[in-house]
XYZ file of C-alpha atoms in Angstrom:
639
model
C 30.976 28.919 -44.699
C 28.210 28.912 -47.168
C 25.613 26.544 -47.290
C 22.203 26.322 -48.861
C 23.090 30.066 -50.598
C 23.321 31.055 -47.054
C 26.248 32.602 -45.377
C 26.926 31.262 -41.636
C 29.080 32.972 -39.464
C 31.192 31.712 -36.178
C 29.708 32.987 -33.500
C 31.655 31.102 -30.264
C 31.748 27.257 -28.920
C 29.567 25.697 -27.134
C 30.105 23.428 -24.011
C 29.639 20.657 -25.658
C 32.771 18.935 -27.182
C 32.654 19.534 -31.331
C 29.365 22.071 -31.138
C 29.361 25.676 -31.883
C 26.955 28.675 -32.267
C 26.895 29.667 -36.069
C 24.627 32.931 -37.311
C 23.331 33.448 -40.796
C 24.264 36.352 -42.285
C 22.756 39.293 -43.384
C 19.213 38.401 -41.805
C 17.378 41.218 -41.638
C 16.520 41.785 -38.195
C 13.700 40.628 -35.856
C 12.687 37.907 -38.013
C 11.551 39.784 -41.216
C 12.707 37.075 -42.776
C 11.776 33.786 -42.628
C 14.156 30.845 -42.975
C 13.411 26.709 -43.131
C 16.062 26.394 -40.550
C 14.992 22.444 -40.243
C 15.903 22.562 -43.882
C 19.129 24.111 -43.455
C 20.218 22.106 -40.716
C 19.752 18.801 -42.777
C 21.843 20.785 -45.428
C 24.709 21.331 -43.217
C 24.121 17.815 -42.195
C 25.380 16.808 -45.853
C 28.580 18.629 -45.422
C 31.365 16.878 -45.331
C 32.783 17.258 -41.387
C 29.329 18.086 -40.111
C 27.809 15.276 -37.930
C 24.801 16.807 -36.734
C 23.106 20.565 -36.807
C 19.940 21.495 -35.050
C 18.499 25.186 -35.166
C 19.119 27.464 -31.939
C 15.144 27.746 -31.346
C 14.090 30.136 -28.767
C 11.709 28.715 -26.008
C 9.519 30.621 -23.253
C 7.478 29.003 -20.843
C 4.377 27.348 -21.165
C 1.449 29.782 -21.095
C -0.135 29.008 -17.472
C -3.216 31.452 -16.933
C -3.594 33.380 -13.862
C -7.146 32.284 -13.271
C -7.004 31.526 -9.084
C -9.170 28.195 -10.003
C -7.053 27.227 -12.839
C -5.098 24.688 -10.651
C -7.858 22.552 -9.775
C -9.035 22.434 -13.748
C -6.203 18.954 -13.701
C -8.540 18.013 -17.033
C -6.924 20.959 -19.016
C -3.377 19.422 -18.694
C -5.211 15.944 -19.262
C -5.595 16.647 -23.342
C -2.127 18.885 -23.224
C -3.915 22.535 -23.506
C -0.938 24.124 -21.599
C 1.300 23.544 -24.529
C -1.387 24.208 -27.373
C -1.986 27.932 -25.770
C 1.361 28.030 -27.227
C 0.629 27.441 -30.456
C -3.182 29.383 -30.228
C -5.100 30.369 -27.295
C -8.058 31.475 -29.313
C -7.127 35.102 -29.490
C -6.152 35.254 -32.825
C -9.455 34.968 -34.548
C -12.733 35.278 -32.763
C -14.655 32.253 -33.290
C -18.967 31.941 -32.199
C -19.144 28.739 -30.156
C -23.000 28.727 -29.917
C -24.293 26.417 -26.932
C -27.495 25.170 -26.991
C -28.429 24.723 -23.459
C -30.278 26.018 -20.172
C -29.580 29.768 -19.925
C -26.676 31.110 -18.661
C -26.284 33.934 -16.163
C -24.786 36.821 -17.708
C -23.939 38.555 -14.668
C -20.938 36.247 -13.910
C -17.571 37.846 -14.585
C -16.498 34.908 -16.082
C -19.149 35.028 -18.564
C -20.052 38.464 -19.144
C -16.993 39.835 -21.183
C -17.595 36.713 -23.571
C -21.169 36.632 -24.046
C -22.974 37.758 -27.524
C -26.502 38.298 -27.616
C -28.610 34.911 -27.564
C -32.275 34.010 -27.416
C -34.372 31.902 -25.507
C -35.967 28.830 -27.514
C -38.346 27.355 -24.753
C -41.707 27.804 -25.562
C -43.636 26.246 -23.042
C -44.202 29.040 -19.936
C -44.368 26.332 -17.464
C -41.030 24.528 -18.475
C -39.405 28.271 -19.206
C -39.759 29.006 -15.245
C -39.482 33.216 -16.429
C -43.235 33.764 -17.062
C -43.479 33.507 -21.009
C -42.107 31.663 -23.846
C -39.758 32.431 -26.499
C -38.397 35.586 -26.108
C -34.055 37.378 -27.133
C -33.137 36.531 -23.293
C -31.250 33.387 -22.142
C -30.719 34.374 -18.625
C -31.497 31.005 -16.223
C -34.159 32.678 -13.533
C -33.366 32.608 -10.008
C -35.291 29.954 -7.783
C -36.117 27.231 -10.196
C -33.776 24.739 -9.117
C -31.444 25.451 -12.101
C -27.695 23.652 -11.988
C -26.809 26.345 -14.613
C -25.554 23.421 -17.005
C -26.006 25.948 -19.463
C -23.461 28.385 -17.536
C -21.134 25.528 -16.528
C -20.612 24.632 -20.165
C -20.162 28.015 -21.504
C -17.196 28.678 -18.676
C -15.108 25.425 -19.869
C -15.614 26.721 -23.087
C -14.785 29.920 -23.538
C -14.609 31.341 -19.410
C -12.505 34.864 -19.179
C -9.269 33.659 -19.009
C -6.113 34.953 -17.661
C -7.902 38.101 -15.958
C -7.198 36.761 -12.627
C -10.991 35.763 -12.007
C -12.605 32.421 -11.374
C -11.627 29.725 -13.689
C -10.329 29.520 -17.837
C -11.336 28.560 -20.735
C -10.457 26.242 -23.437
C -10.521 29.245 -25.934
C -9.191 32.706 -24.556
C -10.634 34.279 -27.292
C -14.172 32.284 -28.313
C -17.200 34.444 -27.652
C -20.622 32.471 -26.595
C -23.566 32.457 -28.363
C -26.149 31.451 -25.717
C -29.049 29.585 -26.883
C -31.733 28.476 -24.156
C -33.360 25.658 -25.654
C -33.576 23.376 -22.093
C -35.917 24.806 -18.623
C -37.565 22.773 -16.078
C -37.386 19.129 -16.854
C -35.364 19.173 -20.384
C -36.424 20.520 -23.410
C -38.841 19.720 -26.453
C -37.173 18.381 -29.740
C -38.484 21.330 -32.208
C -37.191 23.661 -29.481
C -33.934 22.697 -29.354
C -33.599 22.133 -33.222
C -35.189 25.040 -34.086
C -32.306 26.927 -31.614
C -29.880 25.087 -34.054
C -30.917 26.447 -37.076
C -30.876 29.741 -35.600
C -27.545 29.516 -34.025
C -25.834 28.681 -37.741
C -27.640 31.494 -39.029
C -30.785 29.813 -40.600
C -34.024 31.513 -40.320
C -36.767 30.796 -37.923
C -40.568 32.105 -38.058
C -41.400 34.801 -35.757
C -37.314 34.925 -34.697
C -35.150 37.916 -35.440
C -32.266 36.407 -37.747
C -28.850 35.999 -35.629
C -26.301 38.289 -36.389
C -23.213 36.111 -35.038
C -24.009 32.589 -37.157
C -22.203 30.147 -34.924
C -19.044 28.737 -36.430
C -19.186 25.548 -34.099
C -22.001 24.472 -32.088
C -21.813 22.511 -28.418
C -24.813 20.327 -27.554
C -24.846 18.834 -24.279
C -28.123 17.285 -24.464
C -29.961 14.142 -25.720
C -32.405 11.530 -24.740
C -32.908 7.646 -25.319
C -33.531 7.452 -28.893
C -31.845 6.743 -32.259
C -31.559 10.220 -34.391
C -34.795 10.714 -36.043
C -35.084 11.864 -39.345
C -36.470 15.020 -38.633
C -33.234 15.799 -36.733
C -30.900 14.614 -39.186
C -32.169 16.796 -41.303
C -31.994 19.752 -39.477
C -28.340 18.614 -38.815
C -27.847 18.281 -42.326
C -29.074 21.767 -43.161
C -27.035 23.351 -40.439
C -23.725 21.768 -41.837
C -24.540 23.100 -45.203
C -24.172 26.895 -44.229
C -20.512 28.733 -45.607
C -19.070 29.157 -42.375
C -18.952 25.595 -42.174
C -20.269 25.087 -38.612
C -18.946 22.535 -36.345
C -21.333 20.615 -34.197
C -19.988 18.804 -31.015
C -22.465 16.739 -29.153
C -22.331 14.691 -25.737
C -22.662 10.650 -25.723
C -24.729 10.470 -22.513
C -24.183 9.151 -19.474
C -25.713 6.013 -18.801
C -23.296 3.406 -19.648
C -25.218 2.039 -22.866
C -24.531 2.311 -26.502
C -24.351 5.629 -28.198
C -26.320 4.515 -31.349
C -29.226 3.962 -28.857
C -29.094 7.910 -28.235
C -30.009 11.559 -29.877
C -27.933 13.396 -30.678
C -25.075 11.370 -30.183
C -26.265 8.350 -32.779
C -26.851 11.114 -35.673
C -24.351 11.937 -38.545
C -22.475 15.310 -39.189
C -21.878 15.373 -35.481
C -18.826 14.789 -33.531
C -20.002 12.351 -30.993
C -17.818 12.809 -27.338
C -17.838 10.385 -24.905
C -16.183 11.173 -21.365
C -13.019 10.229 -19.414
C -11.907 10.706 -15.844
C -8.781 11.570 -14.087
C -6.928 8.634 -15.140
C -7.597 9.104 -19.073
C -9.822 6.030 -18.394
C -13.537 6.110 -19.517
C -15.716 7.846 -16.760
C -17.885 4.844 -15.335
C -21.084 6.415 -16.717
C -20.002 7.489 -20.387
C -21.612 5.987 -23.058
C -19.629 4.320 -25.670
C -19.788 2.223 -28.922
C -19.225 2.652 -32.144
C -20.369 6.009 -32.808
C -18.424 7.334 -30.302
C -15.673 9.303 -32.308
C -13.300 10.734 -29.335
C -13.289 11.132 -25.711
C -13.014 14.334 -23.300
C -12.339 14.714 -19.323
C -15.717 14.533 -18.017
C -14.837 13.914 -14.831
C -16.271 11.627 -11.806
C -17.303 13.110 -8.479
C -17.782 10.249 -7.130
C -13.535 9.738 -6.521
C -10.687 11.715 -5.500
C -7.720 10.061 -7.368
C -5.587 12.882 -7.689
C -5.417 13.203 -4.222
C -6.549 17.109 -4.029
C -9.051 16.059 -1.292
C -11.956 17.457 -3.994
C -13.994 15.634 -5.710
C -12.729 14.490 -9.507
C -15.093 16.385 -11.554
C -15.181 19.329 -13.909
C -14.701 22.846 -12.640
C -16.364 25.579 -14.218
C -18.962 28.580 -13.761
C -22.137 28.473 -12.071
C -24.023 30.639 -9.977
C -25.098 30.352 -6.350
C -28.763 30.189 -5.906
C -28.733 30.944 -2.062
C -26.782 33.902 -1.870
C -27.453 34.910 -5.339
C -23.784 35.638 -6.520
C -21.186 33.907 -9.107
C -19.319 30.515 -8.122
C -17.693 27.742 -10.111
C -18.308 24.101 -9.004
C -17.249 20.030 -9.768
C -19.701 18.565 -12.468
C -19.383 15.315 -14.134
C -21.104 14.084 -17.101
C -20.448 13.854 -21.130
C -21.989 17.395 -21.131
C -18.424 18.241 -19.356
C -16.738 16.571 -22.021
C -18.234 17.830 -24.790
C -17.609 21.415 -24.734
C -13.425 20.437 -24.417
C -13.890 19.278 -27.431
C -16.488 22.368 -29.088
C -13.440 24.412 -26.966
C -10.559 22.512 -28.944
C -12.692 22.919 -32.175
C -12.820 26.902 -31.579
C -8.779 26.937 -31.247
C -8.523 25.097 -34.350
C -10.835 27.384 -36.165
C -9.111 30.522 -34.770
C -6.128 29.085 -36.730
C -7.793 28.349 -39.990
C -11.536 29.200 -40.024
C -11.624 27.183 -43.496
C -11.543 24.118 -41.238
C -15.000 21.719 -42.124
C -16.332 19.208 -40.358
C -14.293 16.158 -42.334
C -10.564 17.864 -41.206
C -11.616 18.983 -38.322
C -12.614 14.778 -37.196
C -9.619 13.855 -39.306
C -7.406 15.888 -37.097
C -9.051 14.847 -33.838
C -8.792 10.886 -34.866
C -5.246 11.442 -36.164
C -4.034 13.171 -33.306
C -5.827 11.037 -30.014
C -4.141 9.297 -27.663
C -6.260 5.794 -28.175
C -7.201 3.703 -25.025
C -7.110 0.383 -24.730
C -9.640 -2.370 -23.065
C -8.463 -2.126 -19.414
C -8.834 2.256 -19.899
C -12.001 2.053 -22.136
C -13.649 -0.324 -19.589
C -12.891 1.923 -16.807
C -11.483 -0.440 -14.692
C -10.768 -0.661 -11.455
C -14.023 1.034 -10.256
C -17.107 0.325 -7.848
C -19.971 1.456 -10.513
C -18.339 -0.008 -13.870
C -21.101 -2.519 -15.345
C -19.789 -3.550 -18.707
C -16.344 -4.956 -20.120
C -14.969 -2.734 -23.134
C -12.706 -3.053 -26.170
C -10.504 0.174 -27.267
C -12.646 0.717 -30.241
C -15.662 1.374 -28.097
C -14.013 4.653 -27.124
C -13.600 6.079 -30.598
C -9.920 7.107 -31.381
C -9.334 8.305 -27.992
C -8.763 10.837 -25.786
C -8.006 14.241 -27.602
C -4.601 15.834 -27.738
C -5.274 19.741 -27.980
C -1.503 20.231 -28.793
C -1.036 18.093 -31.779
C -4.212 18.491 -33.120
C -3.267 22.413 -33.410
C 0.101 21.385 -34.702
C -1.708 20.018 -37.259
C -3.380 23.396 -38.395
C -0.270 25.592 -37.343
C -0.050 28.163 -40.133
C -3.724 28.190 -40.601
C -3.822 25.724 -43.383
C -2.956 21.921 -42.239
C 0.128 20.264 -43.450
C 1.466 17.173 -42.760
C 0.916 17.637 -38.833
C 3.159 15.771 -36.126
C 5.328 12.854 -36.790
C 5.069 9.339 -35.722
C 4.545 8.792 -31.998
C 3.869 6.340 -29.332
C 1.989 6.255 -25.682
C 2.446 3.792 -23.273
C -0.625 2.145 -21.368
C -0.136 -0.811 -18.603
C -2.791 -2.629 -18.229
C -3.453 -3.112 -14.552
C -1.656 0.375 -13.879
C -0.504 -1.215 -9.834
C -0.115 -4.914 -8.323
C -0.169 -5.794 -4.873
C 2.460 -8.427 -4.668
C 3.925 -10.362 -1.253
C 7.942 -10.678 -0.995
C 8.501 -13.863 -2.993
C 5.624 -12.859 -5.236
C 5.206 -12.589 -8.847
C 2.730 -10.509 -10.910
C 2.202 -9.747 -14.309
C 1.302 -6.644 -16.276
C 0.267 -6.056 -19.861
C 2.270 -2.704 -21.819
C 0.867 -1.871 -24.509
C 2.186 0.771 -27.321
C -0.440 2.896 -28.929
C 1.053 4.681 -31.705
C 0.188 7.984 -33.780
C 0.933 9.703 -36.388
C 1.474 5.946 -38.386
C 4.203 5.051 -35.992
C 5.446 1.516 -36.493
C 8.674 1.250 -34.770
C 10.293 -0.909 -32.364
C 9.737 0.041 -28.597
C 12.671 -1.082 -26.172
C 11.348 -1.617 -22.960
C 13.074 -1.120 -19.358
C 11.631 -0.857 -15.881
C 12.997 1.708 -13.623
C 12.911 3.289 -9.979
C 12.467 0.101 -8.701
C 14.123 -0.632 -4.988
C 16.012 -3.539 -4.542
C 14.902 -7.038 -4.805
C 12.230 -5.743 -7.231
C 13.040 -7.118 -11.070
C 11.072 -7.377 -13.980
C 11.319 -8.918 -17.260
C 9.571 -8.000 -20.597
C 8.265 -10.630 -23.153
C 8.587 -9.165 -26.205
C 11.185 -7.037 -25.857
C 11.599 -4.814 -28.145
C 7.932 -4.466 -29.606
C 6.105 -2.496 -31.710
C 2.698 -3.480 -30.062
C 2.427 -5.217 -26.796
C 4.717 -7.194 -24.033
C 4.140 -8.869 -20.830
C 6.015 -7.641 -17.771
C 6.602 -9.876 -15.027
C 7.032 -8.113 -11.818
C 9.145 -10.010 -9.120
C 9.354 -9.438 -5.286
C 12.351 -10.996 -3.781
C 11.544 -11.838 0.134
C 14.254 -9.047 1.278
C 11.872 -6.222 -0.164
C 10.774 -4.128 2.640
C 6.577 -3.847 2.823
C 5.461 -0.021 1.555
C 4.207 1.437 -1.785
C 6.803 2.088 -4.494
C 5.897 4.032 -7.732
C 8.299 2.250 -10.651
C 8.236 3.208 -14.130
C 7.701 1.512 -17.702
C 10.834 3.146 -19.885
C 9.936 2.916 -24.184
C 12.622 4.180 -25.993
C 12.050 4.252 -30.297
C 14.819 6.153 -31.888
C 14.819 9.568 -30.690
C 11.146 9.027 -29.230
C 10.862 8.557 -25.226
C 8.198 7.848 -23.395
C 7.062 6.944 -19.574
C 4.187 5.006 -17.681
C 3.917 5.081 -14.103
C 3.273 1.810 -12.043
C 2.325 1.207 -8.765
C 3.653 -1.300 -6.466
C 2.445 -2.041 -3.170
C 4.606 -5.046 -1.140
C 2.565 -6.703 1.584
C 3.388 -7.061 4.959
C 4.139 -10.796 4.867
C 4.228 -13.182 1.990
C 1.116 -15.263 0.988
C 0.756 -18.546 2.168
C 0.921 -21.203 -0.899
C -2.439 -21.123 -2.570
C -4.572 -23.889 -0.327
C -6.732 -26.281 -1.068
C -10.176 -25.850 -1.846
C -11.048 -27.975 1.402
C -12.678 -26.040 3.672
C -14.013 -23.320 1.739
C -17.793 -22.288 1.680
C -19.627 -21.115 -0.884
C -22.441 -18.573 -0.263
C -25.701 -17.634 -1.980
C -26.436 -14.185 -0.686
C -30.211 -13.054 -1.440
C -30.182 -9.612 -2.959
C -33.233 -7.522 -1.932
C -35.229 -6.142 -4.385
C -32.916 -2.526 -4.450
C -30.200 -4.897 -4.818
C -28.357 -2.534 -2.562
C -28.293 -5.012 0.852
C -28.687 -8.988 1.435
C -31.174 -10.928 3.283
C -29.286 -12.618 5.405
C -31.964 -15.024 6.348
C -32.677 -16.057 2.891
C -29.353 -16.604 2.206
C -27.581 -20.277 2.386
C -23.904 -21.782 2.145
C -22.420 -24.869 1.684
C -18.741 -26.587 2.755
C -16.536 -28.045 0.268
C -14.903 -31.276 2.296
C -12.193 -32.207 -0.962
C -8.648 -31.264 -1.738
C -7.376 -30.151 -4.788
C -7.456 -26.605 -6.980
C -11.097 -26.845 -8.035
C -14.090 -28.479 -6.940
C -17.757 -28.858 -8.105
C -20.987 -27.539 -5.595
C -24.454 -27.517 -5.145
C -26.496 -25.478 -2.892
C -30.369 -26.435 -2.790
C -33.160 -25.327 -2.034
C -33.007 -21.489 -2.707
C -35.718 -19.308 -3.058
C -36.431 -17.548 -6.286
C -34.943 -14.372 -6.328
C -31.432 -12.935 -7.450
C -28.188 -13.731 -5.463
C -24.242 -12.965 -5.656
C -22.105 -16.133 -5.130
C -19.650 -15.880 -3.005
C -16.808 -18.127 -1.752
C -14.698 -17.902 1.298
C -12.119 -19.942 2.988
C -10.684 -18.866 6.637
C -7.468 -19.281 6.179
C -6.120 -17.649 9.385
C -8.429 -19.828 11.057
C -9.927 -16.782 13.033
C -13.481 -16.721 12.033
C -13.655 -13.039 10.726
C -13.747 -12.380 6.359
C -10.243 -10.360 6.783
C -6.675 -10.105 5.750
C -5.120 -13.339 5.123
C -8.154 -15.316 4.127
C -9.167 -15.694 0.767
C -12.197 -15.090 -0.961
C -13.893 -14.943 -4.553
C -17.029 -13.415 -6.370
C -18.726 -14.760 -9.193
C -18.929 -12.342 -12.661
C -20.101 -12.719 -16.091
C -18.051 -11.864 -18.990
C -20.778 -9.008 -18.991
C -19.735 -7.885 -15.721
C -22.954 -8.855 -14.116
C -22.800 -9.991 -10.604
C -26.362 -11.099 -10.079
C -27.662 -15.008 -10.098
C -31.100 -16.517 -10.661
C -31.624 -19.946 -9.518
C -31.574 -22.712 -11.373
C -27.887 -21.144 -12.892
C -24.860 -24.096 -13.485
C -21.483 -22.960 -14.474
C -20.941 -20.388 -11.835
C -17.601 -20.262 -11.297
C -15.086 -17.999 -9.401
C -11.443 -17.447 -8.230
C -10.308 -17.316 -4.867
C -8.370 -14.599 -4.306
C -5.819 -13.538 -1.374
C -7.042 -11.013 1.198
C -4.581 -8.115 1.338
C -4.449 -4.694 3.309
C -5.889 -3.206 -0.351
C -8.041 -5.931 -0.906
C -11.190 -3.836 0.493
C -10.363 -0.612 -0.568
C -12.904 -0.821 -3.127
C -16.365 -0.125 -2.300
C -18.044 -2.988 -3.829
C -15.622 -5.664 -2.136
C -15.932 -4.158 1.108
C -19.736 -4.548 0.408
C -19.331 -8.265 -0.133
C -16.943 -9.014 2.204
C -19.549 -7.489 5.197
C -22.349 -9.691 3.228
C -20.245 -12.409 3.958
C -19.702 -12.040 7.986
C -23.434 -11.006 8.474
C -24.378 -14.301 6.922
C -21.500 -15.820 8.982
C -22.283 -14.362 12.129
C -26.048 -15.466 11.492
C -27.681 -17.023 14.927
């Protein structure tokens, strides 16, 4: 048969029913050369008898690196590395990734084999810690207290990978360009800028010019203050040099606005703001409008993949007390940032023509965006604020489709449409005869616009749910239903979205009670407590605190409680429903909250309101109500 000017040969059936194997002919062999077999398959698809075609492509496995730490890196399969090694693992083209830091230690066998010559920026001896001031080594000293930030960064960027040592890299083939521009208590503004200019390849008085101009720069630094002009312009002047450097800066970490911060707030940056385990933002990122895309930054604070470590970033370090290489957990937008300087390096590898405006395009284009619940960061203890999507930039980076977008080394169209699910809460705790509700939302790429049909599956018996819109191409309500024959336990069920060819999962947890709430009670008999904060707002005084009964039925009822002290309170109300005098399981109690997430009351304050909400077995697995719930009985309990 001949098709397309090509000759295909029979080669045998398949097992399907109506498929077969076909060869082209007189291929030279090995691959010499190279055909559009996408092409030709929707060619044969034209001719008359052919239903479908689809090129025999030959797969291998994932590349998985043989690093013994690699497992516990879970934030490299977070922004879908695994399957961009595929495409380029950095090896291809060395790329310069300088990082402007606190030294590194290049004795580390992680480090050393990737490590060009650097220099050390600090000029002040005192905040250098290695007796003088600027001088062409970036080693961190021994015994000054050092985290070796400077070292941790360097290893997620660019570690010795796949050498059966320590931990990888992003990039297996990135060489470090260290540049010590942080010691003892930070680092001074014209220090660290001055490093910048020197990494691109700019001249500096009394500096030897670099040989190795950077051709992206990570920055995992910055302070409480909008970009001054001084550093834009040395920004500016960096970006202007022909290898067309890439800088990639950190957010901060202290929950605030990233305009409010340097160098996060400046232009010709990529601004990265962090995310934890579940692709949520990490409780302490920084966000806002200049945040352009997010990065696993980790949080040490929580163990939610269940690992029994703590949730943060592994990478290199070095091990003060028996002076000798380590890795270790660190969280922070510092951790996220050099993913992304990493991710940049890969996609330079491929096509070192890449400037700052495609290299952002492609990021934006190919993250997977978050929305409110994910950007917030809730459910967590130390989240202060209530978020929109947009506050997290486009998202959280996809290393695989971003280098499908440069595969070839020059762009092109990049990956098709595509969709992500996101439930919004991601688990209920329902009683049998209980209903909850759960908000799916589709978050599409690639200018995806499709319909989504919607199904729930793995759930057990007696457990239903129903979607309102379904199909959609943007968001539907689930309603979750627990039939009274459904066994107590934790069930993991899954949101189905299937769009054509496109198929795509969400898990969701489910955890059935052990009995089935009582019918929501009257407000009679419920008190309402004004616990006094002291002034670390970490405890209550529980002899400054007061309460009051509410003696009315119905759903809702005003209160007053006088006579307060100034001072700040949380509002609390409780009603004993099992009649057994303890704040436990089976009672129900609420917390007052602004919309800002602020807990905290200062007398005279109308309008504060709360829900009163069922005590479950999970009801005090977080921190915070656990916290409250104790405030409660020590006020109780009060002689």
């Amino acid at each position: 048969m001949e098709v397309g000017g090509k000759v295909l040969g029979f080669v045998r059936p398949l097992a399907l029913p109506g498929w077969g194997l076909y060869r082209v002919e007189g291929i030279a062999p090995l691959g010499l050369e190279v055909l559009d077999l996408e092409a030709l398959s929707q060619t044969l698809e034209g001719v008359p008898g052919v239903e479908k075609a689809h090129p025999n492509y030959v797969l291998d496995v994932l590349k998985t690196p043989n690093d013994p730490f690699y497992p516990y890196q879970w934030h490299y399969p977070a922004i879908n590395l695994p399957q961009a090694w595929d495409i380029e693992d950095g090896r291809s083209r060395q790329v310069v990734v300088a990082v402007i830091d606190s030294g590194i230690k290049k004795q580390h066998p992680d480090l050393a084999p990737v490590l060009l010559s650097g220099y050390d920026f600090v000029s002040d001896p005192q905040r250098s810690g290695d007796g003088d001031g600027r001088d062409p080594d970036p080693e961190e000293p021994l015994g000054t207290g050092s985290s070796y930030h400077g070292s941790h960064v360097s290893g997620t960027i660019a570690a010795s990978t796949n050498d059966g040592v320590g931990v990888a890299g992003v990039s297996w083939g990135a060489k470090i360009l260290p540049v010590r521009a942080l010691g003892a208590g930070g680092g001074s503004l014209a220090d660290i800028y001055e490093g910048l200019l020197w990494a691109v390849g700019l001249d500096v008085a009394g500096v030897p010019r670099n040989p190795n101009p950077a051709q992206v720069v990570n920055m995992s630094l910055g302070g409480p203050v909008p970009c001054p002009d001084f550093v834009q312009e040395v920004i500016d002047r960096a970006n202007q040099q022909p290898q067309k450097p890439i800088i990639v800066v950190a957010a901060g970490n202290s929950q605030d606005d990233a305009r409010n911060y340097t160098p996060a707030s400046c232009a010709g940056v990529i601004t990265v703001g962090a995310t934890e385990y579940r692709g949520y933002r990490a409780y302490y990122s920084n966000y806002g409008p200049r945040i352009d895309v997010m990065a696993p930054g980790g949080d040490t604070t929580v163990d939610q993949n269940g690992d029994q470590l703590p949730d943060g970033v592994l990478s290199t370090v070095w091990d003060d007390y028996a002076n000798q290489p380590s890795v270790d957990f660190m969280q922070g937008t510092s951790m996220a940032s050099p993913h992304v300087a990493g991710l940049v390096a890969l996609m330079k590898a491929r096509n070192p023509n890449l400037g700052l405006a495609e290299v952002l395009s492609i990021l934006k284009q190919t993250a997977r965006p978050l929305n409110d619940q994910a950007c917030t960061g809730l459910p967590h203890d130390r989240v202060e604020v209530y978020l929109s999507g947009s506050d997290c930039g486009a998202g959280l980076v996809d290393a695989y489709r971003a280098l499908q977008m440069v595969a070839g080394g020059g762009g092109g169209p990049g990956p098709g449409p595509d969709f992500q699910i996101q439930l919004s809460p991601a688990s209920l705790t329902l009683g049998p005869g209980q209903s909850g509700q759960v908000t799916v939302s589709i978050l599409g790429s690639g200018g995806f616009n499709g319909l989504v049909n919607l199904s729930l599956e793995g759930n057990p018996p007696g457990v239903s749910g129903a979607f309102v819109p379904n199909p959609t191409s943007s968001s539907s309500t689930l309603t979750l239903t627990v039939a009274g024959t459904v066994s107590p336990g934790t069930y993991s069920l899954r949101v189905r979205g299937v769009s054509g060819s496109l198929v795509k999962e969400a898990t969701l947890g489910l955890t059935v009670s052990t009995a089935p709430p009582p019918s929501r009670p009257t407000v009679r008999g419920t008190y309402v407590f004004a616990l006094y904060l002291t002034p670390d707002e970490e405890d209550i005084d529980p002899d400054r605190s007061k309460y009051v009964r509410i003696d009315r039925d119905g759903n809702s009822a005003p209160y007053s409680i006088p006579n307060l002290e100034g001072g700040k309170y949380v509002v609390v109300g409780w009603k004993d429903a099992n009649g057994n005098q303890d704040v436990d399981e089976g009672d129900y109690l609420g917390v007052y909250m602004d919309n800002r997430g602020d807990y905290r009351v200062i007398p005279p304050k109308g309008g504060v309101d709360f829900t009163l909400e069922l005590m479950v077995s999970s009801f005090g697995t977080s921190s915070d109500r656990a916290r409250v719930r104790d405030w409660v009985q020590k006020v109780w309990r009060r002689p």
